Coordinates of C-alpha atoms in Angstrom, one line a residue:
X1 CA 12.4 6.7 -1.8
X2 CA 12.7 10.3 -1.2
X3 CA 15.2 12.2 -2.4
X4 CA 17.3 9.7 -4.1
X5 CA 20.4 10.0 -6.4
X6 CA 22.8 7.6 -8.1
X7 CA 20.1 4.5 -7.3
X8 CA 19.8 1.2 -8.8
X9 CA 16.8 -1.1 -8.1
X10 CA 17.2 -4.1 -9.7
X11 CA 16.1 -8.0 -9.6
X12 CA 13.6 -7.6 -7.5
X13 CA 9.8 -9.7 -6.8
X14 CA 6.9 -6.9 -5.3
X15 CA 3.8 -8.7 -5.1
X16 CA 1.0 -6.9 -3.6
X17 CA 3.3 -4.2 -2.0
X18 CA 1.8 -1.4 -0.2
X19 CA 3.5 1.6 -2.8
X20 CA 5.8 -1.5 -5.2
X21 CA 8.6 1.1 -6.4
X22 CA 8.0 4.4 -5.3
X23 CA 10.6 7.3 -6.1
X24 CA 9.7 11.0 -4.6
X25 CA 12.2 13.4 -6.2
X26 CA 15.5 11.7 -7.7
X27 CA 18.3 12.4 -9.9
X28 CA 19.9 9.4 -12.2
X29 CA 17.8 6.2 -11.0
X30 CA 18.1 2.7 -12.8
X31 CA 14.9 0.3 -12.0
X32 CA 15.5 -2.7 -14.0
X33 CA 14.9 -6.3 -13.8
X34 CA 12.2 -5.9 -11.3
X35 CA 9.2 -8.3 -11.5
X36 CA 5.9 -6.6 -9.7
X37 CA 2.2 -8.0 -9.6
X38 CA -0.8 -7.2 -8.0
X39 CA -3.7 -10.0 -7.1
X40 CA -5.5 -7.4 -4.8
X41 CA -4.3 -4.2 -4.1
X42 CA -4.8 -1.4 -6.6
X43 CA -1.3 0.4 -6.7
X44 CA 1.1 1.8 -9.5
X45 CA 3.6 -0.9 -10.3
X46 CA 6.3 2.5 -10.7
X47 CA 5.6 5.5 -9.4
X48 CA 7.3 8.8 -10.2
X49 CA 6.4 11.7 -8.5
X50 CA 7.7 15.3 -7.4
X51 CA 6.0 16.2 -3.9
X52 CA 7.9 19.9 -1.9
X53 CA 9.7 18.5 1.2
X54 CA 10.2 22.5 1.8
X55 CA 8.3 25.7 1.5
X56 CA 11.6 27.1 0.3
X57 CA 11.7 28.6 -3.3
X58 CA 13.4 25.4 -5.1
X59 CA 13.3 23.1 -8.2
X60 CA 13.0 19.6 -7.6
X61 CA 13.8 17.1 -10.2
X62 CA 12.7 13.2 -11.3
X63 CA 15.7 13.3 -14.1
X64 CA 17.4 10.9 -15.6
X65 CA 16.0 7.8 -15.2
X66 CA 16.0 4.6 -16.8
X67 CA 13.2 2.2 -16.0
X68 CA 14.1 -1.1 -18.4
X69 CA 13.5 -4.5 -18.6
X70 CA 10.6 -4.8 -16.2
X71 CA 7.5 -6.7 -15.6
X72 CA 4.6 -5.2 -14.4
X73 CA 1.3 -7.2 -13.8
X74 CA -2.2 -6.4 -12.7
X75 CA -1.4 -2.9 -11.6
X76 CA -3.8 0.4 -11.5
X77 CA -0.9 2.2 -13.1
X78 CA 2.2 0.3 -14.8
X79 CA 4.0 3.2 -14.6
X80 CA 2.6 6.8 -13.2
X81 CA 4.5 10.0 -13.2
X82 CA 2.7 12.2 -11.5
X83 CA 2.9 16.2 -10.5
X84 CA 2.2 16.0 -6.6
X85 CA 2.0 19.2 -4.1
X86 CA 4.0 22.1 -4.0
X87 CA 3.7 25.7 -4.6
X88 CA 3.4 28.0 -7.3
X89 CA 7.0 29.2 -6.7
X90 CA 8.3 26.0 -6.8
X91 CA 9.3 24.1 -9.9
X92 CA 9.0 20.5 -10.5
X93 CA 11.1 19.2 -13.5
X94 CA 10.2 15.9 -15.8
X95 CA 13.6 15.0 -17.5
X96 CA 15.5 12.0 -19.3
X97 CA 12.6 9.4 -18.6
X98 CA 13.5 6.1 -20.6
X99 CA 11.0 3.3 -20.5
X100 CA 11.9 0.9 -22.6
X101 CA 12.0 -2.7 -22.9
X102 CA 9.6 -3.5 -20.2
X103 CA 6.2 -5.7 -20.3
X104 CA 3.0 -3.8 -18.8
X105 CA -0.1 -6.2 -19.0
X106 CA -3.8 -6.2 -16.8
X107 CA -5.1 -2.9 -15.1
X108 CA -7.0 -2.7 -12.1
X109 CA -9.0 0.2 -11.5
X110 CA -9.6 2.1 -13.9
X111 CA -6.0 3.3 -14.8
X112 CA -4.0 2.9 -17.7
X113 CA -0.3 1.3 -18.7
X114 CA 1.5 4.4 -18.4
X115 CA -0.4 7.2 -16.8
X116 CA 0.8 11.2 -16.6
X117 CA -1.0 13.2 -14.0
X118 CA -0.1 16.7 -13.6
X119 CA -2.3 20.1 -13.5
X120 CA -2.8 22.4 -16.6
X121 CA -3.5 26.1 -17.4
X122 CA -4.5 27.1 -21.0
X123 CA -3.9 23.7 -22.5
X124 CA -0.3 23.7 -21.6
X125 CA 1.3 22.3 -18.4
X126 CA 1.2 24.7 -15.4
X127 CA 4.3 27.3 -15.6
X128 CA 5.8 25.2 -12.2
X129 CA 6.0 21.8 -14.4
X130 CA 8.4 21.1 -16.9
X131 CA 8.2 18.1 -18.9
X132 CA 11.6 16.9 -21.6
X133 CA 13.2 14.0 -22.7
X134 CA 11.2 11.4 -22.0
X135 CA 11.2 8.1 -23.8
X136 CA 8.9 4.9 -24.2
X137 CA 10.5 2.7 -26.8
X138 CA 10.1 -1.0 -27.3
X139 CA 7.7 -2.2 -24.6
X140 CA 5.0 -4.3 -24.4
X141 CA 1.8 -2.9 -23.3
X142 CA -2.1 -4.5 -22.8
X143 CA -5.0 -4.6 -21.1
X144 CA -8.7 -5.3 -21.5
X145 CA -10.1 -2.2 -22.8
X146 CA -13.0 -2.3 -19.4
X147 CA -10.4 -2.0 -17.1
X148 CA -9.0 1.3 -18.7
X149 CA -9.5 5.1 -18.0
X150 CA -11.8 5.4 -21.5
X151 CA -10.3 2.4 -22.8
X152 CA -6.9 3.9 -23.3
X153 CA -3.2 2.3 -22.2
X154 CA -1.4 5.9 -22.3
X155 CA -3.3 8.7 -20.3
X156 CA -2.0 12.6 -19.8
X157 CA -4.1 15.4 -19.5
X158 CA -2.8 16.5 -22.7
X159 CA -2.6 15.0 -26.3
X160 CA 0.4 15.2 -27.4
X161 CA 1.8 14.8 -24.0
X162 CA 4.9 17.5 -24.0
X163 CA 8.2 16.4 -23.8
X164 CA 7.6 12.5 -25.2
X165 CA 8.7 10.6 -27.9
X166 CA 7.5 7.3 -27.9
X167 CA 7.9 4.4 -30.7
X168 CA 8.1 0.7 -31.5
X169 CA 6.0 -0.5 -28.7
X170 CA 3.7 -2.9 -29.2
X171 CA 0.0 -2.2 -27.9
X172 CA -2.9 -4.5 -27.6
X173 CA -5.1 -1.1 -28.7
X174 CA -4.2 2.3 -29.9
X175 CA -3.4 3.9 -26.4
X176 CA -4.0 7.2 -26.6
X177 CA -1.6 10.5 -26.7
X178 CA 2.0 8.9 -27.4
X179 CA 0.9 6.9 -30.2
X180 CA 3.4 6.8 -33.2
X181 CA 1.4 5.2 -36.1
X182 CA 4.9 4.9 -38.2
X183 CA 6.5 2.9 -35.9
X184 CA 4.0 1.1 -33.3
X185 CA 1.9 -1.4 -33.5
X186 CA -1.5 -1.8 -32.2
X187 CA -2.3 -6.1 -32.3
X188 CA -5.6 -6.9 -30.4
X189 CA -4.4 -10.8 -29.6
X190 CA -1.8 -9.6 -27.7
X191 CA -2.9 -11.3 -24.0
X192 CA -4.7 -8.8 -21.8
X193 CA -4.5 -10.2 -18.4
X194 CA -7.5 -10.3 -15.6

């Protein structure tokens, strides 16, 4: 979906989808409910991204979004938000991300539960990407620590990733940037899938 405001996705089976749940550029978006698997292709169960559908001078938003209640099996990515292409003079804004509740077990290739891709400068996200308000709280989370970039379930290019506050989800192993040691819980039995 590009473009997208006022969207519910909801209820729905994706197995083996070409892109599962895809949103480019959205405004106040509810994916809940959905159950999405992969056997063999190595997508992102959710993607989030921000990719310039004009060379005009423009923010563009992924903001206020609510991804609950989910699960997402034997993905590369359970869910990826990800800084795509546009220019310096362009802005792409990271706001009001709630991930909660939902079940992210198994990775394939070399991914991780919840990745963040985005380009830096200094040790701080570029000046054109903002990152605020963005939630993981509650959710389940494992994988086999081989099929994880360096073994870890959260990935960002930065540690602490800006803009997240993340607490009383349950890990299979400490994942990385995002991890609240007062509230989570890091339990190796927890099932790790294929």
């Amino acid at each position: 979906m590009d473009l997208g405001e006022q969207i519910v996705i909801r209820a729905n089976t994706l197995h083996d989808n070409y892109a599962n749940i895809c949103i480019d550029k959205g405004v106040g978006i509810r994916i809940e409910g959905n159950h999405i698997h992969n056997d063999y292709r190595k997508v992102p169960g959710i993607l989030l991204g921000i990719e310039a559908f004009t060379g005009l001078i423009t923010d563009h938003y992924i903001k206020d979004v609510a991804i609950h209640n989910n699960i997402i099996l034997n993905t590369t990515t359970g869910i990826s938000i990800w800084q795509g292409i546009y220019s310096f003079l362009q802005k792409g804004i990271f706001s009001g991300i709630d991930i909660r509740h939902n079940t992210i077990v198994g990775q394939r290739g070399q991914k991780a539960a919840i990745g963040f891709s985005y380009e830096t400068l200094l040790g701080n996200p570029t000046p054109n990407v903002v990152f605020s308000n963005l939630y993981i709280y509650g959710n389940i989370l494992s994988a086999h620590p081989d099929s994880l970039n360096n073994g870890r379930l959260l990935t960002a290019p930065l540690n602490p990733q800006p803009g997240l506050l993340a607490s009383c989800n349950l890990w299979n192993l400490p994942p990385g940037p995002g991890y609240n040691q007062a509230t989570d819980q890091s339990r190796p039995i927890i099932v790790t899938g294929k």
